[in-house]
Amino acid sequence: MSETLWICDQLRFGQLYNRMMFDTKAEAEQFVQRMKPMEPDQQFSIEAVEAYKIWN
């Protein structure tokens, strides 16, 4: 596992609907590309987070 995780938040009507973690930005972007056609009412954001901030 790398020291950086990529968090993808799915928002529906301004509220957090789902949060997924990925090892690479490419994996997160692929997830978003697959989900957009199936969930057109959701917004997606991808953010890099250092792993130590999530786990001790």
PDB file of N, CA and C in Angstrom:
ATOM      1  N   MET A   1       0.846  -1.177   0.000  1.00  0.00           N
ATOM      2  CA  MET A   1       0.000   0.000   0.000  1.00  0.00           C
ATOM      3  C   MET A   1       0.893   1.243   0.000  1.00  0.00           C
ATOM      4  N   SER A   2       0.501   2.248  -0.744  1.00  0.00           N
ATOM      5  CA  SER A   2       1.278   3.477  -0.811  1.00  0.00           C
ATOM      6  C   SER A   2       0.958   4.379   0.379  1.00  0.00           C
ATOM      7  N   GLU A   3       1.707   5.448   0.497  1.00  0.00           N
ATOM      8  CA  GLU A   3       1.484   6.388   1.591  1.00  0.00           C
ATOM      9  C   GLU A   3       0.366   7.373   1.288  1.00  0.00           C
ATOM     10  N   THR A   4      -0.064   7.419   0.040  1.00  0.00           N
ATOM     11  CA  THR A   4      -1.162   8.305  -0.357  1.00  0.00           C
ATOM     12  C   THR A   4      -2.360   7.472  -0.772  1.00  0.00           C
ATOM     13  N   LEU A   5      -3.507   7.817  -0.235  1.00  0.00           N
ATOM     14  CA  LEU A   5      -4.763   7.199  -0.639  1.00  0.00           C
ATOM     15  C   LEU A   5      -5.578   8.237  -1.392  1.00  0.00           C
ATOM     16  N   TRP A   6      -6.432   7.764  -2.249  1.00  0.00           N
ATOM     17  CA  TRP A   6      -7.317   8.640  -3.007  1.00  0.00           C
ATOM     18  C   TRP A   6      -8.738   8.376  -2.562  1.00  0.00           C
ATOM     19  N   ILE A   7      -9.390   9.409  -2.066  1.00  0.00           N
ATOM     20  CA  ILE A   7     -10.761   9.290  -1.577  1.00  0.00           C
ATOM     21  C   ILE A   7     -11.698   9.869  -2.628  1.00  0.00           C
ATOM     22  N   CYS A   8     -12.709   9.082  -2.952  1.00  0.00           N
ATOM     23  CA  CYS A   8     -13.741   9.514  -3.892  1.00  0.00           C
ATOM     24  C   CYS A   8     -15.050   9.655  -3.127  1.00  0.00           C
ATOM     25  N   ASP A   9     -15.539  10.872  -3.043  1.00  0.00           N
ATOM     26  CA  ASP A   9     -16.821  11.131  -2.389  1.00  0.00           C
ATOM     27  C   ASP A   9     -17.910  11.225  -3.445  1.00  0.00           C
ATOM     28  N   GLN A  10     -19.024  10.566  -3.175  1.00  0.00           N
ATOM     29  CA  GLN A  10     -20.212  10.676  -4.015  1.00  0.00           C
ATOM     30  C   GLN A  10     -21.223  11.518  -3.247  1.00  0.00           C
ATOM     31  N   LEU A  11     -21.659  12.596  -3.876  1.00  0.00           N
ATOM     32  CA  LEU A  11     -22.629  13.489  -3.253  1.00  0.00           C
ATOM     33  C   LEU A  11     -23.942  13.418  -4.022  1.00  0.00           C
ATOM     34  N   ARG A  12     -25.013  13.346  -3.275  1.00  0.00           N
ATOM     35  CA  ARG A  12     -26.350  13.388  -3.873  1.00  0.00           C
ATOM     36  C   ARG A  12     -27.124  14.483  -3.167  1.00  0.00           C
ATOM     37  N   PHE A  13     -27.573  15.456  -3.918  1.00  0.00           N
ATOM     38  CA  PHE A  13     -28.321  16.603  -3.391  1.00  0.00           C
ATOM     39  C   PHE A  13     -27.539  17.312  -2.284  1.00  0.00           C
ATOM     40  N   GLY A  14     -26.224  17.410  -2.474  1.00  0.00           N
ATOM     41  CA  GLY A  14     -25.371  18.126  -1.524  1.00  0.00           C
ATOM     42  C   GLY A  14     -24.997  17.351  -0.277  1.00  0.00           C
ATOM     43  N   GLN A  15     -25.462  16.123  -0.157  1.00  0.00           N
ATOM     44  CA  GLN A  15     -25.170  15.299   1.026  1.00  0.00           C
ATOM     45  C   GLN A  15     -24.240  14.154   0.630  1.00  0.00           C
ATOM     46  N   LEU A  16     -23.324  13.812   1.538  1.00  0.00           N
ATOM     47  CA  LEU A  16     -22.429  12.691   1.291  1.00  0.00           C
ATOM     48  C   LEU A  16     -23.246  11.413   1.181  1.00  0.00           C
ATOM     49  N   TYR A  17     -23.117  10.731   0.065  1.00  0.00           N
ATOM     50  CA  TYR A  17     -23.865   9.511  -0.197  1.00  0.00           C
ATOM     51  C   TYR A  17     -22.978   8.282   0.006  1.00  0.00           C
ATOM     52  N   ASN A  18     -21.724   8.379  -0.424  1.00  0.00           N
ATOM     53  CA  ASN A  18     -20.815   7.252  -0.337  1.00  0.00           C
ATOM     54  C   ASN A  18     -19.384   7.777  -0.375  1.00  0.00           C
ATOM     55  N   ARG A  19     -18.476   7.085   0.292  1.00  0.00           N
ATOM     56  CA  ARG A  19     -17.053   7.435   0.265  1.00  0.00           C
ATOM     57  C   ARG A  19     -16.274   6.151   0.032  1.00  0.00           C
ATOM     58  N   MET A  20     -15.447   6.176  -0.992  1.00  0.00           N
ATOM     59  CA  MET A  20     -14.635   5.016  -1.338  1.00  0.00           C
ATOM     60  C   MET A  20     -13.171   5.431  -1.312  1.00  0.00           C
ATOM     61  N   MET A  21     -12.290   4.484  -0.967  1.00  0.00           N
ATOM     62  CA  MET A  21     -10.854   4.743  -0.961  1.00  0.00           C
ATOM     63  C   MET A  21     -10.174   3.876  -2.009  1.00  0.00           C
ATOM     64  N   PHE A  22      -9.206   4.474  -2.699  1.00  0.00           N
ATOM     65  CA  PHE A  22      -8.471   3.785  -3.748  1.00  0.00           C
ATOM     66  C   PHE A  22      -6.972   3.980  -3.528  1.00  0.00           C
ATOM     67  N   ASP A  23      -6.187   3.046  -4.054  1.00  0.00           N
ATOM     68  CA  ASP A  23      -4.735   3.126  -3.926  1.00  0.00           C
ATOM     69  C   ASP A  23      -4.118   4.110  -4.914  1.00  0.00           C
ATOM     70  N   THR A  24      -4.765   4.297  -6.070  1.00  0.00           N
ATOM     71  CA  THR A  24      -4.220   5.208  -7.084  1.00  0.00           C
ATOM     72  C   THR A  24      -5.313   6.146  -7.587  1.00  0.00           C
ATOM     73  N   LYS A  25      -4.871   7.262  -8.124  1.00  0.00           N
ATOM     74  CA  LYS A  25      -5.811   8.227  -8.694  1.00  0.00           C
ATOM     75  C   LYS A  25      -6.505   7.622  -9.921  1.00  0.00           C
ATOM     76  N   ALA A  26      -5.773   6.828 -10.686  1.00  0.00           N
ATOM     77  CA  ALA A  26      -6.352   6.207 -11.880  1.00  0.00           C
ATOM     78  C   ALA A  26      -7.524   5.296 -11.508  1.00  0.00           C
ATOM     79  N   GLU A  27      -7.394   4.531 -10.424  1.00  0.00           N
ATOM     80  CA  GLU A  27      -8.496   3.668  -9.987  1.00  0.00           C
ATOM     81  C   GLU A  27      -9.718   4.502  -9.614  1.00  0.00           C
ATOM     82  N   ALA A  28      -9.493   5.606  -8.916  1.00  0.00           N
ATOM     83  CA  ALA A  28     -10.601   6.482  -8.524  1.00  0.00           C
ATOM     84  C   ALA A  28     -11.278   7.079  -9.748  1.00  0.00           C
ATOM     85  N   GLU A  29     -10.486   7.521 -10.721  1.00  0.00           N
ATOM     86  CA  GLU A  29     -11.053   8.109 -11.932  1.00  0.00           C
ATOM     87  C   GLU A  29     -11.829   7.074 -12.747  1.00  0.00           C
ATOM     88  N   GLN A  30     -11.344   5.838 -12.791  1.00  0.00           N
ATOM     89  CA  GLN A  30     -12.070   4.778 -13.494  1.00  0.00           C
ATOM     90  C   GLN A  30     -13.410   4.509 -12.824  1.00  0.00           C
ATOM     91  N   PHE A  31     -13.421   4.514 -11.503  1.00  0.00           N
ATOM     92  CA  PHE A  31     -14.663   4.320 -10.763  1.00  0.00           C
ATOM     93  C   PHE A  31     -15.672   5.417 -11.111  1.00  0.00           C
ATOM     94  N   VAL A  32     -15.209   6.662 -11.122  1.00  0.00           N
ATOM     95  CA  VAL A  32     -16.092   7.785 -11.445  1.00  0.00           C
ATOM     96  C   VAL A  32     -16.640   7.641 -12.867  1.00  0.00           C
ATOM     97  N   GLN A  33     -15.792   7.273 -13.812  1.00  0.00           N
ATOM     98  CA  GLN A  33     -16.243   7.126 -15.194  1.00  0.00           C
ATOM     99  C   GLN A  33     -17.290   6.025 -15.347  1.00  0.00           C
ATOM    100  N   ARG A  34     -17.168   4.956 -14.558  1.00  0.00           N
ATOM    101  CA  ARG A  34     -18.172   3.886 -14.615  1.00  0.00           C
ATOM    102  C   ARG A  34     -19.472   4.306 -13.946  1.00  0.00           C
ATOM    103  N   MET A  35     -19.392   5.118 -12.894  1.00  0.00           N
ATOM    104  CA  MET A  35     -20.578   5.481 -12.131  1.00  0.00           C
ATOM    105  C   MET A  35     -21.387   6.617 -12.756  1.00  0.00           C
ATOM    106  N   LYS A  36     -20.746   7.547 -13.434  1.00  0.00           N
ATOM    107  CA  LYS A  36     -21.460   8.708 -13.983  1.00  0.00           C
ATOM    108  C   LYS A  36     -22.660   8.345 -14.852  1.00  0.00           C
ATOM    109  N   PRO A  37     -22.541   7.403 -15.775  1.00  0.00           N
ATOM    110  CA  PRO A  37     -23.725   7.065 -16.590  1.00  0.00           C
ATOM    111  C   PRO A  37     -24.850   6.411 -15.781  1.00  0.00           C
ATOM    112  N   MET A  38     -24.484   5.678 -14.728  1.00  0.00           N
ATOM    113  CA  MET A  38     -25.499   4.976 -13.939  1.00  0.00           C
ATOM    114  C   MET A  38     -26.138   5.874 -12.883  1.00  0.00           C
ATOM    115  N   GLU A  39     -25.415   6.892 -12.444  1.00  0.00           N
ATOM    116  CA  GLU A  39     -25.891   7.792 -11.375  1.00  0.00           C
ATOM    117  C   GLU A  39     -25.738   9.247 -11.815  1.00  0.00           C
ATOM    118  N   PRO A  40     -26.523   9.702 -12.792  1.00  0.00           N
ATOM    119  CA  PRO A  40     -26.339  11.057 -13.322  1.00  0.00           C
ATOM    120  C   PRO A  40     -26.675  12.170 -12.326  1.00  0.00           C
ATOM    121  N   ASP A  41     -27.398  11.860 -11.252  1.00  0.00           N
ATOM    122  CA  ASP A  41     -27.768  12.888 -10.279  1.00  0.00           C
ATOM    123  C   ASP A  41     -26.716  13.048  -9.180  1.00  0.00           C
ATOM    124  N   GLN A  42     -25.618  12.315  -9.265  1.00  0.00           N
ATOM    125  CA  GLN A  42     -24.583  12.410  -8.244  1.00  0.00           C
ATOM    126  C   GLN A  42     -23.409  13.248  -8.734  1.00  0.00           C
ATOM    127  N   GLN A  43     -22.754  13.895  -7.771  1.00  0.00           N
ATOM    128  CA  GLN A  43     -21.521  14.615  -8.041  1.00  0.00           C
ATOM    129  C   GLN A  43     -20.390  13.817  -7.408  1.00  0.00           C
ATOM    130  N   PHE A  44     -19.221  13.860  -8.025  1.00  0.00           N
ATOM    131  CA  PHE A  44     -18.078  13.107  -7.549  1.00  0.00           C
ATOM    132  C   PHE A  44     -16.902  14.043  -7.314  1.00  0.00           C
ATOM    133  N   SER A  45     -16.141  13.762  -6.272  1.00  0.00           N
ATOM    134  CA  SER A  45     -14.903  14.487  -6.049  1.00  0.00           C
ATOM    135  C   SER A  45     -13.832  13.495  -5.626  1.00  0.00           C
ATOM    136  N   ILE A  46     -12.623  13.723  -6.127  1.00  0.00           N
ATOM    137  CA  ILE A  46     -11.484  12.866  -5.816  1.00  0.00           C
ATOM    138  C   ILE A  46     -10.450  13.721  -5.102  1.00  0.00           C
ATOM    139  N   GLU A  47      -9.941  13.203  -3.992  1.00  0.00           N
ATOM    140  CA  GLU A  47      -9.000  13.961  -3.170  1.00  0.00           C
ATOM    141  C   GLU A  47      -7.890  13.037  -2.673  1.00  0.00           C
ATOM    142  N   ALA A  48      -6.661  13.525  -2.713  1.00  0.00           N
ATOM    143  CA  ALA A  48      -5.514  12.780  -2.180  1.00  0.00           C
ATOM    144  C   ALA A  48      -5.425  13.017  -0.676  1.00  0.00           C
ATOM    145  N   VAL A  49      -5.194  11.945   0.071  1.00  0.00           N
ATOM    146  CA  VAL A  49      -5.065  12.030   1.528  1.00  0.00           C
ATOM    147  C   VAL A  49      -3.904  11.145   1.951  1.00  0.00           C
ATOM    148  N   GLU A  50      -3.089  11.645   2.846  1.00  0.00           N
ATOM    149  CA  GLU A  50      -1.991  10.836   3.371  1.00  0.00           C
ATOM    150  C   GLU A  50      -2.569   9.720   4.239  1.00  0.00           C
ATOM    151  N   ALA A  51      -2.064   8.505   4.064  1.00  0.00           N
ATOM    152  CA  ALA A  51      -2.610   7.342   4.755  1.00  0.00           C
ATOM    153  C   ALA A  51      -2.531   7.474   6.269  1.00  0.00           C
ATOM    154  N   TYR A  52      -1.499   8.117   6.788  1.00  0.00           N
ATOM    155  CA  TYR A  52      -1.359   8.223   8.255  1.00  0.00           C
ATOM    156  C   TYR A  52      -2.471   9.065   8.880  1.00  0.00           C
ATOM    157  N   LYS A  53      -3.151   9.882   8.082  1.00  0.00           N
ATOM    158  CA  LYS A  53      -4.254  10.676   8.607  1.00  0.00           C
ATOM    159  C   LYS A  53      -5.517   9.842   8.799  1.00  0.00           C
ATOM    160  N   ILE A  54      -5.545   8.677   8.159  1.00  0.00           N
ATOM    161  CA  ILE A  54      -6.720   7.807   8.253  1.00  0.00           C
ATOM    162  C   ILE A  54      -6.480   6.676   9.231  1.00  0.00           C
ATOM    163  N   TRP A  55      -5.311   6.059   9.140  1.00  0.00           N
ATOM    164  CA  TRP A  55      -4.981   4.960  10.027  1.00  0.00           C
ATOM    165  C   TRP A  55      -3.756   5.312  10.856  1.00  0.00           C
ATOM    166  N   ASN A  56      -3.726   4.812  12.059  1.00  0.00           N
ATOM    167  CA  ASN A  56      -2.546   5.039  12.923  1.00  0.00           C
ATOM    168  C   ASN A  56      -1.433   4.102  12.558  1.00  0.00           C
TER     169      ASN A  56
END
